[in-house]
Structures are given as C-alpha cells and as structure tokens.
C-alpha cells in the first residue's frame, strides 16, 4: 500500500533501520551525542538561534508556544482546522483571543491582520500556519510576519510550519517560534515536535517561566546541555538524526526543488483530467482537490490500486481529497498515484483513461527541475 496522506508519511527503510537498533537510555553520553548532532542539523535546516524537541505531537508545541509567548492577548488566523486550534488553545488557558476567520480555501489578508492590530493594541502574540493542511492552503506568513513586526516589534510571531518545515526554505527573519512535527517532511513516526526559537522568544520564555511539562524555560535549560527535561523519545530522535544526515548529503535545496516540482506537476495533472484544485493559493506540501465523490475516489484508490490518500474534515468531509508531497518521495511512486487517480475516475465512469494525467505530470515535473 502506498501511503500518500499528508501525515503520517512513509518511514524510509534507512530510517527504520536506524530506529531498529537496541534502545539506549536517554541519560547517557551515547544519546547526548546523538541529541547534540540532531540539534545542530535542525538548526542548519530552520536557520534559527535555538531549537527544541518535545515528546509530543505538533499540538503540544502549539500549546507550549501560546502559553509561553502570549501574556496578554492572542491574534490568530483561522482558515482551517489547525488555525482554529490556536484559538481553542487560547480559550483553554483563558487567554483573550482575536480570531480572523476565513473560508478554508482563503489565505489571511494583510489588511485584516493590520486592522485587528489597530483595534487591539494589547495583542502581544500572532499565530498563523505556513500551510493550513486542512485544505492545502499556503498563507503568505512571511509578509504578514514582517507587517506585524513593523507594527510592533515586541509582538511574538508564532508560525505553525508542521506541514511546511522540510518542504520549502522558510523565511524566519520575522518569526519568533517555528513549529514542526516528526511525521511530515521528516518521514518519521508521530510523537516528536520541533520548535525553532528567535532570540526575542528565548528572552520571553526566560521571563515568563510558564507551565510544567510544556515549560519551555525548563526545556531550554536542559536541551542546551544536550539532554531533555523529561523522558526523550529516543528512537524517534535517532531516526530524525539519520534522516537529517541523509537529507544533508542530498542537499535540502535539492529536496526543496524536487518537492516543488512534484507538487506543481501533480496539480497540473489533476487539472488535465477535469479536477479542480481547492485552495486559491495551494501549498507545496500537498495537492488538495475538490471532488463531491472524493470518498468513492479514495475507496477505489485503496481497494483497487493500493493507494491511501486523505480526505477532508468537518464541512469538507467527502468533498476533497489530499495527496502528500512531503518528504523524499520517488518519482515512480507519484506516477503510480497520478495514474491510479485517472484509472479510478474511469472505474467510476467519469473519465475515459488515456494516460494524460501521468503524461502531464512527467512533462511538467522535468520542466520544473
């Protein structure tokens, strides 16, 4: 079965081999050396002064960033399930929240963010996704983050890059916290979240000292010494180290270029067989397609062609399907998926198969490389 959901992504054999070694204790020089190497490699990828690894899903890192970096009022963008989550976290902790709400295919506008800031001078943190994976939407977070910092440089900018980290080079010049997750472009099992931190964020964390398990001051104190405050997810970190070493040998620039080519070519392939891309500004991490028969398409893909892709959530359930592009994916596998989707439409009597989707995909992929 080809796993093409936008998280969890497949775990490559070389990562599985690394994680299959006998378990080592997290309070040992052996693990500390691996932890130190992983921290160094992560810093090279995200290009921020400090990085933390937490034993949690990405939601844990989202919670830690909100509670650690917002003392007065949060401004959040809700263009999907994960933007909505920032507001839910604020509510759970009694943090006042101003929410900019859009349809799931629509990115945040600069005007809406600036207007919210003008109307709420006590906002001290801004949260947004780089990619809102509920609908495959790409926010222009870089433009918004720059505008927020120009309005008030003391506002903490928190970017959920869980489905963007490792997919494209991310501009962090105006970002204070950049959140990632293990089960996306880093091709690991779920269970590890990543937070890149600016110097301003480090200072704010030291000042606030909030929480217990998700106390980032406690984690910083430990992780700069190459250990963790609590039990580390040792096996996943060993796998992450192996992945980052392999990715570095290939070159992240090469991975970013290949990912972009796969994504844009797949979008074109879907359009060539009469399908419509859902978001107005698509993210590179996935191809998200509008389709009223998406559940039937997904069922046909799984039962007849051994391909597992994701559907939609909430009001988009049964109305979209999502194809993953995160990670180091072989071109032959994407060809299989593209062909399988065209064959599935033929099975459902909606399109006569002629191989056009794969032809368009390959033509565009090699043009873009």
Coordinates of C-alpha atoms in Angstrom, one line a residue:
X1 CA 0.0 0.0 0.0
X2 CA 1.4 3.4 -1.0
X3 CA 0.9 5.8 1.9
X4 CA 0.2 9.3 0.4
X5 CA -1.6 11.0 3.2
X6 CA -0.2 14.4 4.3
X7 CA 1.0 13.0 7.6
X8 CA 1.9 10.4 8.7
X9 CA 4.1 10.0 5.7
X10 CA 6.0 6.8 4.9
X11 CA 9.1 6.0 7.0
X12 CA 12.0 5.2 4.7
X13 CA 14.0 1.9 5.1
X14 CA 17.2 3.7 6.2
X15 CA 15.3 5.5 9.0
X16 CA 13.6 2.2 10.1
X17 CA 17.0 0.6 10.2
X18 CA 18.4 3.4 12.3
X19 CA 15.4 3.1 14.7
X20 CA 15.7 -0.7 14.9
X21 CA 19.0 -0.6 16.9
X22 CA 18.7 -1.6 20.5
X23 CA 17.1 1.1 22.7
X24 CA 19.6 3.2 24.6
X25 CA 18.9 5.2 27.8
X26 CA 18.3 8.9 27.4
X27 CA 20.6 9.9 30.3
X28 CA 23.8 8.6 28.7
X29 CA 26.7 10.1 26.8
X30 CA 25.8 8.0 23.8
X31 CA 22.3 9.5 23.5
X32 CA 23.5 13.0 24.3
X33 CA 26.0 12.8 21.4
X34 CA 23.1 11.9 19.1
X35 CA 20.9 14.6 20.6
X36 CA 23.7 17.2 20.0
X37 CA 24.2 16.2 16.4
X38 CA 20.4 16.3 15.8
X39 CA 20.1 19.8 17.3
X40 CA 23.0 21.0 15.1
X41 CA 21.4 19.6 12.0
X42 CA 18.0 21.0 12.8
X43 CA 19.5 24.5 13.3
X44 CA 21.1 24.2 9.9
X45 CA 17.7 23.4 8.4
X46 CA 15.5 26.0 10.1
X47 CA 18.2 28.7 10.5
X48 CA 17.1 29.9 13.9
X49 CA 19.3 30.6 17.0
X50 CA 17.8 27.8 19.1
X51 CA 15.7 24.7 18.6
X52 CA 13.8 22.4 21.0
X53 CA 12.5 18.9 20.6
X54 CA 9.4 17.8 22.6
X55 CA 7.9 14.4 23.2
X56 CA 4.5 15.4 21.8
X57 CA 2.6 15.8 18.6
X58 CA 2.6 19.2 16.9
X59 CA -0.3 20.3 19.0
X60 CA 1.8 20.1 22.2
X61 CA 4.3 22.5 20.6
X62 CA 1.4 24.8 19.6
X63 CA 0.2 24.8 23.2
X64 CA 3.7 25.4 24.6
X65 CA 4.3 28.4 22.3
X66 CA 0.9 30.0 23.0
X67 CA 1.3 29.7 26.8
X68 CA 5.0 30.7 26.8
X69 CA 4.9 33.6 24.4
X70 CA 1.4 35.2 24.9
X71 CA 0.8 37.1 28.2
X72 CA -2.0 39.5 27.2
X73 CA -4.0 38.8 24.0
X74 CA -3.6 36.4 21.0
X75 CA -4.3 37.2 17.4
X76 CA -4.9 34.1 15.4
X77 CA -5.8 33.2 11.8
X78 CA -8.4 30.5 11.3
X79 CA -8.5 29.3 7.7
X80 CA -8.9 25.7 8.7
X81 CA -8.8 23.0 11.4
X82 CA -5.3 23.9 12.6
X83 CA -5.7 27.7 12.6
X84 CA -8.9 27.0 14.7
X85 CA -6.7 25.0 17.1
X86 CA -4.7 28.1 18.1
X87 CA -7.9 29.8 19.3
X88 CA -9.0 26.7 21.1
X89 CA -5.7 26.6 23.0
X90 CA -6.1 30.2 24.0
X91 CA -9.6 29.6 25.2
X92 CA -8.5 26.5 27.2
X93 CA -6.0 28.7 29.1
X94 CA -8.2 31.7 29.5
X95 CA -6.1 33.8 27.1
X96 CA -8.1 36.6 25.3
X97 CA -8.2 35.8 21.6
X98 CA -9.0 37.8 18.5
X99 CA -9.6 35.5 15.6
X100 CA -9.5 36.3 11.8
X101 CA -11.8 33.7 10.3
X102 CA -11.8 32.8 6.6
X103 CA -13.1 30.0 4.4
X104 CA -10.7 27.1 4.3
X105 CA -9.6 27.9 0.7
X106 CA -8.8 31.6 1.5
X107 CA -5.5 32.9 3.0
X108 CA -5.2 35.7 5.5
X109 CA -5.1 39.2 4.1
X110 CA -2.6 41.8 5.2
X111 CA -5.4 44.3 5.8
X112 CA -7.3 42.1 8.1
X113 CA -4.2 41.5 10.3
X114 CA -3.3 45.2 10.4
X115 CA -6.9 46.2 11.3
X116 CA -7.0 43.6 14.1
X117 CA -3.7 45.0 15.5
X118 CA -5.0 48.6 15.3
X119 CA -8.3 47.7 17.1
X120 CA -6.4 45.6 19.8
X121 CA -3.3 47.4 21.0
X122 CA -2.8 44.8 23.8
X123 CA -2.1 42.0 21.3
X124 CA 1.3 40.5 22.2
X125 CA 1.3 37.3 20.0
X126 CA 0.3 36.4 16.5
X127 CA -0.3 32.9 15.4
X128 CA -0.6 31.6 11.8
X129 CA 0.0 28.5 9.7
X130 CA 2.6 28.5 6.9
X131 CA 0.5 25.7 5.4
X132 CA -3.1 25.1 6.6
X133 CA -3.2 21.4 5.8
X134 CA -7.0 21.1 6.3
X135 CA -7.4 22.5 2.8
X136 CA -3.9 22.5 1.5
X137 CA -3.7 26.3 1.8
X138 CA -0.5 28.4 1.8
X139 CA -0.6 31.6 3.9
X140 CA 1.9 34.4 3.0
X141 CA 3.1 34.2 6.6
X142 CA 6.3 36.0 5.7
X143 CA 4.6 39.1 4.5
X144 CA 2.2 39.1 7.5
X145 CA 5.0 38.4 10.0
X146 CA 7.0 41.4 8.6
X147 CA 4.0 43.7 8.8
X148 CA 3.3 42.6 12.4
X149 CA 6.9 43.3 13.4
X150 CA 6.8 46.7 11.7
X151 CA 3.6 47.5 13.6
X152 CA 5.1 46.4 17.0
X153 CA 8.4 44.5 17.1
X154 CA 7.6 43.1 20.6
X155 CA 4.7 41.0 19.3
X156 CA 5.7 37.4 19.2
X157 CA 5.1 35.7 15.8
X158 CA 4.3 32.0 16.1
X159 CA 4.2 30.0 12.9
X160 CA 2.8 26.5 12.6
X161 CA 5.1 25.1 9.9
X162 CA 4.3 21.5 10.7
X163 CA 3.4 20.8 7.0
X164 CA 5.9 23.2 5.6
X165 CA 9.2 22.5 7.5
X166 CA 11.4 20.4 5.3
X167 CA 9.1 21.1 2.3
X168 CA 10.5 24.6 1.3
X169 CA 13.0 27.0 2.6
X170 CA 11.2 29.1 5.2
X171 CA 11.8 32.8 5.8
X172 CA 12.3 33.1 9.6
X173 CA 13.5 36.7 9.6
X174 CA 10.4 37.9 11.4
X175 CA 9.4 34.7 13.1
X176 CA 9.8 34.0 16.9
X177 CA 8.6 30.4 17.1
X178 CA 8.6 28.0 14.1
X179 CA 6.8 24.7 14.8
X180 CA 7.5 21.4 13.1
X181 CA 6.5 17.7 13.5
X182 CA 8.2 14.4 13.0
X183 CA 5.5 12.7 10.9
X184 CA 5.6 15.1 8.0
X185 CA 8.5 16.0 5.7
X186 CA 11.0 14.4 8.1
X187 CA 9.3 11.0 7.4
X188 CA 9.2 9.7 11.0
X189 CA 6.5 8.1 13.2
X190 CA 4.3 10.6 15.1
X191 CA 5.4 11.7 18.5
X192 CA 8.1 14.4 18.2
X193 CA 7.5 18.1 17.8
X194 CA 10.1 20.7 17.0
X195 CA 10.3 24.4 17.9
X196 CA 12.7 26.9 16.4
X197 CA 13.2 30.0 18.5
X198 CA 14.4 33.6 17.9
X199 CA 16.4 35.4 20.5
X200 CA 13.4 37.5 21.4
X201 CA 11.4 34.4 22.1
X202 CA 14.2 32.9 24.2
X203 CA 14.1 36.1 26.3
X204 CA 10.3 36.0 26.7
X205 CA 10.4 32.3 27.7
X206 CA 13.0 33.0 30.3
X207 CA 10.9 35.9 31.7
X208 CA 7.5 34.0 31.8
X209 CA 8.6 30.6 33.0
X210 CA 5.1 29.1 32.4
X211 CA 3.8 25.5 32.7
X212 CA 5.2 22.2 33.9
X213 CA 5.6 19.5 31.2
X214 CA 5.4 22.2 28.5
X215 CA 7.6 24.7 30.3
X216 CA 10.0 25.9 27.6
X217 CA 12.3 27.5 30.1
X218 CA 12.9 24.2 31.7
X219 CA 13.4 22.6 28.3
X220 CA 15.8 25.3 27.1
X221 CA 17.9 24.9 30.3
X222 CA 18.2 21.1 29.6
X223 CA 18.4 21.0 25.8
X224 CA 21.4 23.4 25.5
X225 CA 23.2 20.7 27.6
X226 CA 22.0 18.1 25.1
X227 CA 19.5 16.4 27.3
X228 CA 15.8 16.8 28.0
X229 CA 13.7 17.8 31.0
X230 CA 11.6 14.7 30.7
X231 CA 12.0 11.3 29.0
X232 CA 13.1 11.9 25.4
X233 CA 11.5 9.9 22.5
X234 CA 14.9 8.4 21.9
X235 CA 14.0 6.1 19.0
X236 CA 12.4 8.9 17.0
X237 CA 15.3 11.3 17.7
X238 CA 17.7 8.6 16.4
X239 CA 15.6 8.3 13.3
X240 CA 15.5 12.1 12.9
X241 CA 19.3 12.3 13.1
X242 CA 19.5 9.6 10.4
X243 CA 17.1 11.4 8.2
X244 CA 18.8 14.8 8.6
X245 CA 22.2 13.3 7.8
X246 CA 20.8 11.7 4.6
X247 CA 19.0 14.9 3.6
X248 CA 22.1 17.0 4.2
X249 CA 24.1 14.6 1.9
X250 CA 21.5 15.1 -0.8
X251 CA 21.1 18.8 -0.1
X252 CA 18.0 20.4 1.2
X253 CA 18.0 22.8 -1.8
X254 CA 17.7 19.7 -4.0
X255 CA 14.9 18.3 -1.8
X256 CA 13.0 21.6 -1.9
X257 CA 13.4 21.8 -5.7
X258 CA 12.1 18.2 -6.2
X259 CA 9.2 18.7 -3.8
X260 CA 8.1 21.9 -5.6
X261 CA 8.3 20.1 -9.0
X262 CA 6.3 17.1 -7.7
X263 CA 3.7 19.4 -6.2
X264 CA 3.2 21.8 -9.1
X265 CA 3.3 19.0 -11.7
X266 CA 0.7 17.0 -9.7
X267 CA -1.6 20.0 -9.6
X268 CA -1.4 20.3 -13.4
X269 CA -2.0 16.5 -13.8
X270 CA -5.2 16.7 -11.7
X271 CA -6.4 19.7 -13.8
X272 CA -5.7 17.8 -17.0
X273 CA -8.4 15.2 -16.1
X274 CA -11.0 17.8 -15.2
X275 CA -10.4 18.1 -11.4
X276 CA -10.2 21.4 -9.6
X277 CA -7.6 22.4 -7.1
X278 CA -9.3 23.5 -3.9
X279 CA -7.3 26.3 -2.3
X280 CA -6.9 29.7 -4.0
X281 CA -3.2 29.6 -3.0
X282 CA -2.0 26.0 -2.9
X283 CA 0.7 24.9 -0.6
X284 CA 3.6 22.8 -1.9
X285 CA 3.2 20.1 0.8
X286 CA 0.1 18.6 -0.8
X287 CA -2.3 18.6 -3.8
X288 CA -5.8 19.3 -2.5
X289 CA -8.6 18.5 -5.0
X290 CA -12.3 19.4 -4.8
X291 CA -14.5 16.4 -5.6
X292 CA -18.1 15.6 -4.5
X293 CA -17.2 11.9 -4.9
X294 CA -13.9 12.1 -3.0
X295 CA -14.9 9.2 -0.7
X296 CA -15.6 7.0 -3.7
X297 CA -12.4 8.0 -5.4
X298 CA -10.4 7.3 -2.2
X299 CA -12.1 3.9 -1.7
X300 CA -11.4 2.9 -5.3
X301 CA -7.7 4.0 -4.9
X302 CA -7.3 1.9 -1.8
X303 CA -9.1 -1.2 -2.8
X304 CA -8.1 -1.5 -6.5
X305 CA -4.8 0.4 -6.7
X306 CA -3.2 0.1 -3.2
X307 CA -3.0 3.9 -2.7
X308 CA -4.0 5.6 0.5
X309 CA -4.7 9.3 0.3
X310 CA -6.5 11.6 2.8
X311 CA -10.0 13.1 2.7
X312 CA -11.4 16.3 4.2
X313 CA -12.6 17.1 7.7
X314 CA -15.7 18.8 9.1
X315 CA -17.7 20.6 6.3
X316 CA -15.1 19.3 3.7
X317 CA -15.6 15.7 4.6
X318 CA -16.5 13.8 1.4
X319 CA -15.7 16.9 -0.7
X320 CA -11.9 17.0 -1.1
X321 CA -9.0 14.6 -1.3
X322 CA -5.4 15.4 -0.4
X323 CA -2.2 13.9 -2.0
X324 CA 1.0 14.2 0.0
X325 CA 4.3 15.7 -1.4
X326 CA 6.2 15.9 1.8
X327 CA 9.5 14.0 2.2
X328 CA 11.9 12.3 -0.1
X329 CA 9.4 10.6 -2.5
X330 CA 10.4 8.6 -5.5
X331 CA 9.1 10.0 -8.8
X332 CA 7.8 6.5 -9.8
X333 CA 5.5 6.4 -6.8
X334 CA 3.9 9.8 -7.7
X335 CA 3.4 8.5 -11.2
X336 CA 1.7 5.4 -9.8
X337 CA -0.7 7.7 -7.7
X338 CA -1.4 10.0 -10.7
X339 CA -2.2 7.0 -12.9
X340 CA -4.3 5.4 -10.2
X341 CA -6.4 8.5 -9.8
X342 CA -7.1 8.7 -13.5
X343 CA -8.0 4.9 -13.5
X344 CA -10.3 5.4 -10.5
X345 CA -12.2 8.1 -12.4
X346 CA -12.5 5.6 -15.3
X347 CA -13.8 3.0 -12.9
X348 CA -16.4 5.4 -11.7
X349 CA -17.5 6.2 -15.2
X350 CA -16.3 9.8 -15.1
X351 CA -13.4 9.8 -17.5
X352 CA -12.0 7.5 -20.2
X353 CA -8.5 6.6 -19.2
X354 CA -5.8 7.6 -21.8
X355 CA -2.8 8.3 -19.6
X356 CA -3.0 12.0 -20.0
X357 CA -2.6 12.7 -16.2
X358 CA 0.8 10.9 -16.0
X359 CA 2.0 12.4 -19.3
X360 CA 1.2 15.9 -18.0
X361 CA 2.7 15.1 -14.6
X362 CA 6.0 13.9 -16.0
X363 CA 6.3 16.7 -18.6
X364 CA 5.8 19.4 -16.0
X365 CA 8.0 17.7 -13.4
X366 CA 11.0 17.5 -15.6
X367 CA 10.4 21.1 -16.9
X368 CA 10.4 22.4 -13.3
X369 CA 13.6 20.5 -12.2

